[in-house]
XYZ file of C-alpha atoms in Angstrom:
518
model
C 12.347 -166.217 -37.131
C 13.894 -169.648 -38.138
C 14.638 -172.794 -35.692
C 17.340 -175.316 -36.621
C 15.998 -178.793 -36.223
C 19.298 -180.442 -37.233
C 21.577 -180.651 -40.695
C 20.532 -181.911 -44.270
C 22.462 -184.311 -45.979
C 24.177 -182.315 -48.284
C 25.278 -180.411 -44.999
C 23.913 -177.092 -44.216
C 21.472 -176.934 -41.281
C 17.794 -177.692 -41.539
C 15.884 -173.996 -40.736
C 12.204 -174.042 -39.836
C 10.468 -170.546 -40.144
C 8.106 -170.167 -37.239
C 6.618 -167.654 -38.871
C 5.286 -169.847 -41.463
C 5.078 -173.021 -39.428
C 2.324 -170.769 -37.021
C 0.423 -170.258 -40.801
C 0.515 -173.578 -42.448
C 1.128 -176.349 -39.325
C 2.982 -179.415 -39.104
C 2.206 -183.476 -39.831
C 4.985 -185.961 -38.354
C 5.012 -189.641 -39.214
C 7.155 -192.858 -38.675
C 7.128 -196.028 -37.077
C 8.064 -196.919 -33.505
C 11.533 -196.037 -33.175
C 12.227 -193.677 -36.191
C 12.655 -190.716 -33.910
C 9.329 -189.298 -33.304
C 9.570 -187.824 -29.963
C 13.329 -187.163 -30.514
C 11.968 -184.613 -33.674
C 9.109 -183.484 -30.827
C 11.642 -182.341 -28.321
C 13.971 -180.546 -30.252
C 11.460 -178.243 -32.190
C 9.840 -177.651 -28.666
C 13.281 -177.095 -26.973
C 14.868 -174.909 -29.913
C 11.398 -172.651 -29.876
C 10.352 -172.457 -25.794
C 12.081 -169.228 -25.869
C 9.882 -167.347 -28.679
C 6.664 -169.076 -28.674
C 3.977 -170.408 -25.922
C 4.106 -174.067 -26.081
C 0.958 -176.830 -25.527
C 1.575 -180.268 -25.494
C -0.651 -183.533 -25.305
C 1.685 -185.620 -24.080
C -0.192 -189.490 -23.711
C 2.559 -191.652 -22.150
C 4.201 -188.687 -20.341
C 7.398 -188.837 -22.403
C 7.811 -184.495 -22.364
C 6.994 -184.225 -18.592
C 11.320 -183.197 -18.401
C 10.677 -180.451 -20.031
C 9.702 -178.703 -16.842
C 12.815 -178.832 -15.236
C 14.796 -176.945 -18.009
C 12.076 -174.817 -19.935
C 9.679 -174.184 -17.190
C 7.367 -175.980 -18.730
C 4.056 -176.754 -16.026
C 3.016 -180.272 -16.188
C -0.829 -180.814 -16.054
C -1.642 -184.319 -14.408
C -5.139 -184.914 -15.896
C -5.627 -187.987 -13.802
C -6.502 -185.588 -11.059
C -8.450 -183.155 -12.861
C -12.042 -183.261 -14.371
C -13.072 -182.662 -17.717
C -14.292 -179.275 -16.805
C -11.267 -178.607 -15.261
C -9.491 -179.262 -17.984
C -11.533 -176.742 -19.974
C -10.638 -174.305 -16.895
C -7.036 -174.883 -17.020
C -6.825 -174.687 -20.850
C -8.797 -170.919 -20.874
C -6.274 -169.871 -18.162
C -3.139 -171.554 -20.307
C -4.109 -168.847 -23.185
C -4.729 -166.078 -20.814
C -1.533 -166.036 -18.817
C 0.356 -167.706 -21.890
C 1.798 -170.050 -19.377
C 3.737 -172.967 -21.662
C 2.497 -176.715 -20.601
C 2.417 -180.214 -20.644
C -0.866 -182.194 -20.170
C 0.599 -185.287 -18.707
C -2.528 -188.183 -20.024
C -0.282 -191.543 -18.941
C -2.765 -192.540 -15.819
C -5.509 -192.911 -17.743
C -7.469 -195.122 -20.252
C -7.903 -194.167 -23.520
C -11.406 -193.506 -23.641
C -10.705 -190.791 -20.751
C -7.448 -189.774 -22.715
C -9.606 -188.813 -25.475
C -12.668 -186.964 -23.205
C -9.804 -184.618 -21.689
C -7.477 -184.223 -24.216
C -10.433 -183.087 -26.573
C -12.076 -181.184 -23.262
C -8.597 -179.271 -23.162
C -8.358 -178.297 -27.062
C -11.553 -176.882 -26.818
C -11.005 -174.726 -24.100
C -7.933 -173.301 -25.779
C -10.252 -172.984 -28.677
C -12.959 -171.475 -27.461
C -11.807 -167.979 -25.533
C -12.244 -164.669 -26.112
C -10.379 -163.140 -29.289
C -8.563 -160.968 -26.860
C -6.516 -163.808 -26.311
C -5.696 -164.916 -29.697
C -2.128 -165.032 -29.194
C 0.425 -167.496 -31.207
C 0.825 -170.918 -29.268
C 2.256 -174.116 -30.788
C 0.202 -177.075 -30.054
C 1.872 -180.661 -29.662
C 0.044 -183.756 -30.039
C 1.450 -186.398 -29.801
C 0.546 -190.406 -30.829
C -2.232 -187.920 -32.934
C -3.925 -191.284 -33.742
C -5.346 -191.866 -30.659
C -7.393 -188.892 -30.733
C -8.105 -188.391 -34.534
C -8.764 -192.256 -34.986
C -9.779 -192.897 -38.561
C -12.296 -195.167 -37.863
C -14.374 -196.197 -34.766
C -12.627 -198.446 -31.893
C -13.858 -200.148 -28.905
C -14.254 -196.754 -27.343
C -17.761 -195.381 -26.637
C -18.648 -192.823 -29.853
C -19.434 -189.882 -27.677
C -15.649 -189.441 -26.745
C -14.459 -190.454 -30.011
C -16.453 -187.721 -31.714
C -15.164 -185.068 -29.255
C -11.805 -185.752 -29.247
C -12.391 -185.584 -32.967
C -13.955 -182.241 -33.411
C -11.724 -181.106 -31.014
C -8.811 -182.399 -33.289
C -10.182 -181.158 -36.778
C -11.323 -177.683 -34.588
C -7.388 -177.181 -34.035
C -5.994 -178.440 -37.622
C -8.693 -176.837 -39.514
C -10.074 -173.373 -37.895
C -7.052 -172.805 -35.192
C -5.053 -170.707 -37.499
C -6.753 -167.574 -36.896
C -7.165 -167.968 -33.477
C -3.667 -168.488 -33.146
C -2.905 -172.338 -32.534
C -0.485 -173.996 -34.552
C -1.023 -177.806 -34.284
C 1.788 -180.135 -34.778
C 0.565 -183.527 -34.887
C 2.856 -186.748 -34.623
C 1.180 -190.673 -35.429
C 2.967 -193.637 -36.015
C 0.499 -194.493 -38.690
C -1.104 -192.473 -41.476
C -3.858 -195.041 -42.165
C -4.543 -194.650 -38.764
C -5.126 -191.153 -38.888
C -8.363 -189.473 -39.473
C -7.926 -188.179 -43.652
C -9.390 -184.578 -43.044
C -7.495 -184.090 -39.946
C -3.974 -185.019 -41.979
C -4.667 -182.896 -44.840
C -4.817 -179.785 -43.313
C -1.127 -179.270 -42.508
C 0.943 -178.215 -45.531
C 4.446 -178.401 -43.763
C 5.849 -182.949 -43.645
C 8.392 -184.521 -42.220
C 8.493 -188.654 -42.836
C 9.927 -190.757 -41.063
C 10.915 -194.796 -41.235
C 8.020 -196.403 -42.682
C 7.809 -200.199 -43.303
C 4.221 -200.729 -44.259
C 2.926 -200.158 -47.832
C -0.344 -198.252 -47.419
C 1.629 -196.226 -45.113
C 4.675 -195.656 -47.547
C 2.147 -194.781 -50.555
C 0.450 -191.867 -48.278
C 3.904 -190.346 -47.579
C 4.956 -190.607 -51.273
C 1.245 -188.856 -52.353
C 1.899 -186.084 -49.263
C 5.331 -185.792 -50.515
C 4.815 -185.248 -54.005
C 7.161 -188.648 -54.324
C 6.363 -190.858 -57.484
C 5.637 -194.402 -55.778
C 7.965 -196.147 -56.719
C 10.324 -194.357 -54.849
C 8.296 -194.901 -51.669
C 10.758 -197.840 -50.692
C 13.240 -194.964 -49.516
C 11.153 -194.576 -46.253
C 12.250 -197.975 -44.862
C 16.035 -197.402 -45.644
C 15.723 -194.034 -43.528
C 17.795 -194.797 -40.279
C 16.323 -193.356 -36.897
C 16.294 -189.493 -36.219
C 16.141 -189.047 -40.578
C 13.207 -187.200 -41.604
C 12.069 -186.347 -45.431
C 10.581 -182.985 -45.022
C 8.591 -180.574 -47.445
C 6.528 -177.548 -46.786
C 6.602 -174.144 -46.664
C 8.147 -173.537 -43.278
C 10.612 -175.892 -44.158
C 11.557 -176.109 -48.265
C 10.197 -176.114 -51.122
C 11.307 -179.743 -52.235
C 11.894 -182.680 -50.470
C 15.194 -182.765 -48.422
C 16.085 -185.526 -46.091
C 16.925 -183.982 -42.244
C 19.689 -185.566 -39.940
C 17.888 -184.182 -36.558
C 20.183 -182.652 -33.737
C 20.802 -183.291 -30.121
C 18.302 -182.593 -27.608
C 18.817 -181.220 -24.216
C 16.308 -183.391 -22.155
C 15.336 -186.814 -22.268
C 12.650 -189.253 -22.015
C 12.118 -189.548 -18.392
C 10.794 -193.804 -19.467
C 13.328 -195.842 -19.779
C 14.890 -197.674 -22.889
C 14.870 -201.369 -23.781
C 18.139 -202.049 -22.469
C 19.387 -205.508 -21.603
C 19.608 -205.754 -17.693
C 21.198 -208.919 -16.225
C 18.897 -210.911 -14.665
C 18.300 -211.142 -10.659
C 19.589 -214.071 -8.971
C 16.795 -216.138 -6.345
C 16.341 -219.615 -5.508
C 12.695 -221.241 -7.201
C 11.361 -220.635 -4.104
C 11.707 -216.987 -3.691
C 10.361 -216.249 -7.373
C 7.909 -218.388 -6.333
C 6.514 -216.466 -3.236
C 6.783 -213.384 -5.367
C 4.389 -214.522 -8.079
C 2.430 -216.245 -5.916
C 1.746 -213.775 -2.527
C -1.475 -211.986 -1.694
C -2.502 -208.710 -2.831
C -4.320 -207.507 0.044
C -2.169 -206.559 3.098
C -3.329 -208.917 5.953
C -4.492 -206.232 8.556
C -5.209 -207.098 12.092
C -9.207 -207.867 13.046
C -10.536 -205.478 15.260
C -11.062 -206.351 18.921
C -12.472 -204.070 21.559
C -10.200 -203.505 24.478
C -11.542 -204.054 27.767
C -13.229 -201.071 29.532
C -10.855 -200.054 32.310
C -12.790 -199.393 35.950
C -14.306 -196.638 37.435
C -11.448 -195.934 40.066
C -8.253 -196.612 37.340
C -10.381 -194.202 35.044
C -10.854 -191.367 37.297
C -7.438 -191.591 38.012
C -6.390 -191.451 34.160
C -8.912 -188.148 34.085
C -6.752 -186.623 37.194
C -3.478 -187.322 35.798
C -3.853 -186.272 32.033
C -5.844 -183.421 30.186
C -8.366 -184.602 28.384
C -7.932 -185.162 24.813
C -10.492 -183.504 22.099
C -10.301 -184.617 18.566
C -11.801 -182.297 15.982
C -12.408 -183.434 12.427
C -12.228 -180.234 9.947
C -15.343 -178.041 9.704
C -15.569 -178.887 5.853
C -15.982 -181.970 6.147
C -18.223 -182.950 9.248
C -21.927 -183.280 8.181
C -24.433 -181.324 9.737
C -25.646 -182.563 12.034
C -23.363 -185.786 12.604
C -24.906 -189.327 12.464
C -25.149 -190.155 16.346
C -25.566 -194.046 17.908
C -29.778 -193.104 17.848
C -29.751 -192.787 14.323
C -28.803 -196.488 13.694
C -31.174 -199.747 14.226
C -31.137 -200.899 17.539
C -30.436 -203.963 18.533
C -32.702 -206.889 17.924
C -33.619 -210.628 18.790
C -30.829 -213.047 17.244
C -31.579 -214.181 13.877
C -34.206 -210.769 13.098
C -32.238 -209.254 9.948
C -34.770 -206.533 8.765
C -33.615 -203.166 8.911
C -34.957 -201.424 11.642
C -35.787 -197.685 11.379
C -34.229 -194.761 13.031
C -35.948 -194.197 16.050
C -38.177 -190.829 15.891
C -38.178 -187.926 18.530
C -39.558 -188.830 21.944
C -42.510 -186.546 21.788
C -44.162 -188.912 19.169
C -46.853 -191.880 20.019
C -46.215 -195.402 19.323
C -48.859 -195.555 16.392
C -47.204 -192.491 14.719
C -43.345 -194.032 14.945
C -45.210 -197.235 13.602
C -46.742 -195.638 10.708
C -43.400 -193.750 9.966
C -41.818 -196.565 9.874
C -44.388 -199.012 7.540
C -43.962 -195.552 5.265
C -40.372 -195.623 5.186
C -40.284 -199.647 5.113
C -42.545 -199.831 2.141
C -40.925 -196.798 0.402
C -37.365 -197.989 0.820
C -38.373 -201.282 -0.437
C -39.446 -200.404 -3.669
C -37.357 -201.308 -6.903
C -37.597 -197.992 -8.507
C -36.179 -196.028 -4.870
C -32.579 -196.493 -5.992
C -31.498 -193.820 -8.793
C -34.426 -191.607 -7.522
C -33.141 -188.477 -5.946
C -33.633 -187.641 -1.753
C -35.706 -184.520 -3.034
C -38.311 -186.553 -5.006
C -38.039 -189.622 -2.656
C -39.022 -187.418 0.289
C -42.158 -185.882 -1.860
C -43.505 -189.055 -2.379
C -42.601 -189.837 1.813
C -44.544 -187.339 2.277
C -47.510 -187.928 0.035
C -47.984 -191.537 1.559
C -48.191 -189.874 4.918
C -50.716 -187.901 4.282
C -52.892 -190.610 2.551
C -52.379 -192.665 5.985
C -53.328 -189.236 7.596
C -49.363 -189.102 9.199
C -47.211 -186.248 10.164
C -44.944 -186.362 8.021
C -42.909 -183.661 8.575
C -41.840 -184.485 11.798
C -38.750 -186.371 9.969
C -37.549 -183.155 8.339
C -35.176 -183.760 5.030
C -31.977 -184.023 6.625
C -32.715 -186.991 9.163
C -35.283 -188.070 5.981
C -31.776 -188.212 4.070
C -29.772 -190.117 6.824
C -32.279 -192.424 7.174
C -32.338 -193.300 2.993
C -28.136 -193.309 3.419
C -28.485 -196.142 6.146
C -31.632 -198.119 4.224
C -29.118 -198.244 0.969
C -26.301 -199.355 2.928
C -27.719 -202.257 4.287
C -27.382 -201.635 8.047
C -29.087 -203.968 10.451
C -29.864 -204.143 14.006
C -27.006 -206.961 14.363
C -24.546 -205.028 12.908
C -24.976 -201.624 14.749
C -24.976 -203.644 18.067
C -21.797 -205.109 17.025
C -18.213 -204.385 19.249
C -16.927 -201.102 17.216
C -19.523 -200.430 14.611
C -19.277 -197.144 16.539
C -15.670 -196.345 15.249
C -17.330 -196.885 11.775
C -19.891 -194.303 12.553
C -17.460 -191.820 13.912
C -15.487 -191.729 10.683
C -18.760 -191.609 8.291
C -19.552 -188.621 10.376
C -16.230 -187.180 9.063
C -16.621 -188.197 5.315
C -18.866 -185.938 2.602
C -22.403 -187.225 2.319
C -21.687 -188.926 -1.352
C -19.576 -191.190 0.652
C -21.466 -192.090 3.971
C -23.268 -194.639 2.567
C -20.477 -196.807 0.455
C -17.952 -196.184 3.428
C -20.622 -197.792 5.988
C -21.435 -200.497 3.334
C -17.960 -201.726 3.080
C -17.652 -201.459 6.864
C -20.802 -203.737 7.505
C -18.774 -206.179 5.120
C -15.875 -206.005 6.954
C -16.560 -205.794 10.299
C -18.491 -209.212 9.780
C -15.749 -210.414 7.500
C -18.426 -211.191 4.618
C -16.768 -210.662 0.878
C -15.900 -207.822 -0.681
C -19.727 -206.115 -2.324
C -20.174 -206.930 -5.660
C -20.307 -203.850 -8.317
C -24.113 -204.029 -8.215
C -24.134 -203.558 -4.734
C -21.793 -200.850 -4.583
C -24.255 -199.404 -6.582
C -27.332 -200.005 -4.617
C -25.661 -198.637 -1.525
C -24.727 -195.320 -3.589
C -28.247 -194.785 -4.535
C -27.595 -195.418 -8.270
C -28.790 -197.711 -11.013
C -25.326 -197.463 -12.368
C -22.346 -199.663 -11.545
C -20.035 -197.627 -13.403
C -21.088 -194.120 -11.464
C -20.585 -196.250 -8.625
C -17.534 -197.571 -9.046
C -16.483 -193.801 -10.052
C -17.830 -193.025 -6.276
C -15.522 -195.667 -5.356
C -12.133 -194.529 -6.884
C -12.698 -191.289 -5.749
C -12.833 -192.406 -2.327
C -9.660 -194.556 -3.490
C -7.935 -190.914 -4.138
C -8.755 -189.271 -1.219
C -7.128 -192.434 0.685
C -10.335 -193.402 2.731
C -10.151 -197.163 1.046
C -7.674 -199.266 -0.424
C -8.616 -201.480 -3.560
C -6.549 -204.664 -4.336
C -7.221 -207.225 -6.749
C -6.300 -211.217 -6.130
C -4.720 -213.013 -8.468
C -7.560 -215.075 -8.854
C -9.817 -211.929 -10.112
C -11.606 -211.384 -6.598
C -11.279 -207.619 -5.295
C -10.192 -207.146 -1.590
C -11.363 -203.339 0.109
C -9.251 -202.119 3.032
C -10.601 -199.180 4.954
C -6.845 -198.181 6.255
C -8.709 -195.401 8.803
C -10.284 -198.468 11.035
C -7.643 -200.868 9.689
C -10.707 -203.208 8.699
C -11.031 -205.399 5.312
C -13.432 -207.302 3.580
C -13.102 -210.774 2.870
C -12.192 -211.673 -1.013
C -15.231 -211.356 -3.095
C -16.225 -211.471 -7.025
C -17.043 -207.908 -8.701
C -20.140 -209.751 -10.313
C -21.066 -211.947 -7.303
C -25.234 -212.069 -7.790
C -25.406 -213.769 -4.237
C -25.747 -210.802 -2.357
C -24.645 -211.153 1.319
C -27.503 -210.176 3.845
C -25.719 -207.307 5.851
């Protein structure tokens, strides 16, 4: 079955045989501007009908596809990398044509999913071996030819997940067609596996001479690459001719859904407009909490007589069992006493014992190796000291052991649980997932006293981990699920807003080493 990409320049149309173009596979090349994408589109658009279709699509350019093809678009900014995998198994089961949309995220995570989705259409069953064209474009970003500033772990996936597709996905049935704006760029053994060209405008020399050698070109005719106007193409191969023949490409039926460079005229504002534009916060100035006054007894029973009362259930999936309760925080304390004060124990229990349990839990939680260690292993070793001091330790079972750990790595003291609406702040932890108890009543203690935004170390600490960068993961996933809001100033200091209690820190540096005692 042939496809027509466009016309030749002696004037008959440019055929592509699928048939061969599923065999051999394709390598695209030219500069920025010479038509890539444009070449992209229409050999996707003139074969949706007869083949499944993948492509890695990095800036999002092919996401229009969906609307006329029926292509599905894959954002993999909300995905994980083993969902990726998941998605890309069920892509070559149901033979479901996509686009994996990578444009909201950095490269180094482009490359971890991107190479986390190749491999799972690599690796399935041979039951599901079926033909699929693969479409990668900006190849070079994934195939890099020599080491960046990315870390080498997700370079080498996205790698062998490349070379996996170029070299051994013939027989299982994936045709790559890979598109890079630079051949030096370009990992060599992940180029020289497609037999099928088409060349673009090319302005740099090394660039030019690879073309010429792929071509079969003597070099010094390379110099024909730069005269090549945009949407011409020098292609060779067996899917598409035997000799070198210069392709006009058609017309496409979608577009580019980014917008061109295209002069605009510019907006008209007096100096002092642009200059409140540049210059305004970040951070949306939300109201400070204040308590409202406590109605009386009499105007209160009469609201209760009037009205039904009003119940409020948070979902069953996500309340904690059981919910953190006003006992399980410090209680109040002299002015000027800011050490953490344990959870009080149950009734039944002597002074000496909730003493003990508490110099145990003091002296445990104090330690520099107790963050990064996990609640299971922590609560051994709780338990171990008890027994030296001849305790009963298991009186604080592993669930209030845990909320107890969650409240020591946030920071909370007996001044700030006796504060005027710290209780609002424990009402929506109770609603949160347990990963996120402790950061969410972190950045409330900030907050609520208006101290500066936690540093990333401390946003660590009060996730348990020895790792900013988990952290900070923690963090944006709480960003996603729209339980904080994260806004930079324009002086480099990050702002937090929790938008449920309508409470913000004050500006603060990410690597502030004055920690704030909260």
């Amino acid at each position: 079955m042939n496809i027509e990409l466009g016309t030749t320049s002696s004037g008959p149309p440019a055929l592509m045989s699928l048939e061969e173009l599923l065999a051999t596979r394709l390598l695209v090349q030219g500069n920025s501007g010479s038509g890539k994408s444009h070449l992209l589109r229409r050999l996707i658009e003139q074969s949706a009908h007869a083949v499944q279709q993948v492509v890695i699509d990095p800036e999002g350019d092919f996401a229009t596809l969906a609307h006329v093809f029926g292509h599905i678009v894959i954002d993999a900014a909300a995905q994980s990398e083993n969902g990726m995998r998941l998605i890309a198994s069920r892509t070559r089961q149901s033979r479901v044509s996509v686009v994996v949309t990578l444009e909201h995220l950095d490269t180094e995570r482009q490359m971890r999913y991107a190479g986390a989705f190749l491999n799972g259409l690599f690796d399935i069953d041979r039951q599901f071996w079926t033909p699929a064209l693969v479409v990668v474009d900006e190849a070079q970003l994934f195939a890099p030819a020599v080491a960046g500033e990315v870390a080498d772990d997700a370079r080498k996936a996205s790698l062998e997940a490349m070379t996996n597709l170029m070299c051994r996905g013939r027989k299982r049935g994936l045709a790559g067609i890979i598109a890079t704006q630079r051949l030096a760029k370009l990992a060599k053994n992940v180029a020289a596996e497609a037999s099928n060209f088409l060349m673009g405008r090319t302005f740099l020399d090394i660039d030019m001479q690879r073309a010429a050698d792929l071509l079969g070109i003597d070099r010094r005719q390379a110099e024909m690459f730069r005269d090549l106007e945009c949407g011409r193409f020098v292609g060779l191969g067996p899917a598409l001719s035997r000799r070198p023949v210069t392709i006009r490409i058609g017309d496409v039926q979608t577009r580019s859904s980014a917008s061109g460079a295209k002069l605009l005229p510019l907006p008209e504002r007096t100096q002092e407009e642009a200059r409140g534009l540049l210059f305004q916060a970040n951070a949306p100035q939300t109201p400070r909490y204040v308590p409202e006054k406590g109605m009386g007894t009499e105007a209160l029973l009469a609201t209760m007589e009037d009205s039904p009362a009003l119940v409020v259930a948070l979902p069953t999936s996500l309340v904690t069992d059981p919910p953190m309760v006003a006992a399980d925080f410090p209680a109040a304390a002299p002015p000027g006493d800011d050490m953490p004060v344990s959870v009080p124990l149950p009734s039944d229990m002597d002074q000496d014992q909730h003493g003990g349990i508490d110099a145990v839990l003091g002296q445990l939680f104090g330690e520099d190796g107790a963050v990064g260690r996990t609640v299971s292993n922590l609560y051994e070793d709780f338990l171990s000291r008890c027994r030296t001091r001849r305790l009963s330790g298991r009186v604080l079972d592993i669930v209030h052991f845990r909320r107890r750990l969650v409240l020591a790595q946030a920071g909370i003291t007996p001044a700030v649980a006796a504060l005027p609406g710290w209780e609002l702040a424990v009402a929506a932890a109770n609603g949160l997932d347990e990963q996120f108890q402790g950061l969410f009543l972190h950045l409330a203690s900030a907050a609520i006293q208006d101290l500066p935004c936690p540093s990333d170390s401390m946003i660590a600490q009060a996730c348990g981990s020895h790792s900013p960068r988990r952290a900070l993961g923690v963090l944006s996933r709480m960003q996603q699920l729209g339980l904080v809001e994260i806004y930079e100033e324009l002086n480099g200091q990050r702002v937090i807003v929790l938008p449920g209690l309508q409470w913000r820190t004050a500006p603060g540096y990410t690597s502030d080493t004055l920690a704030w005692s909260g």
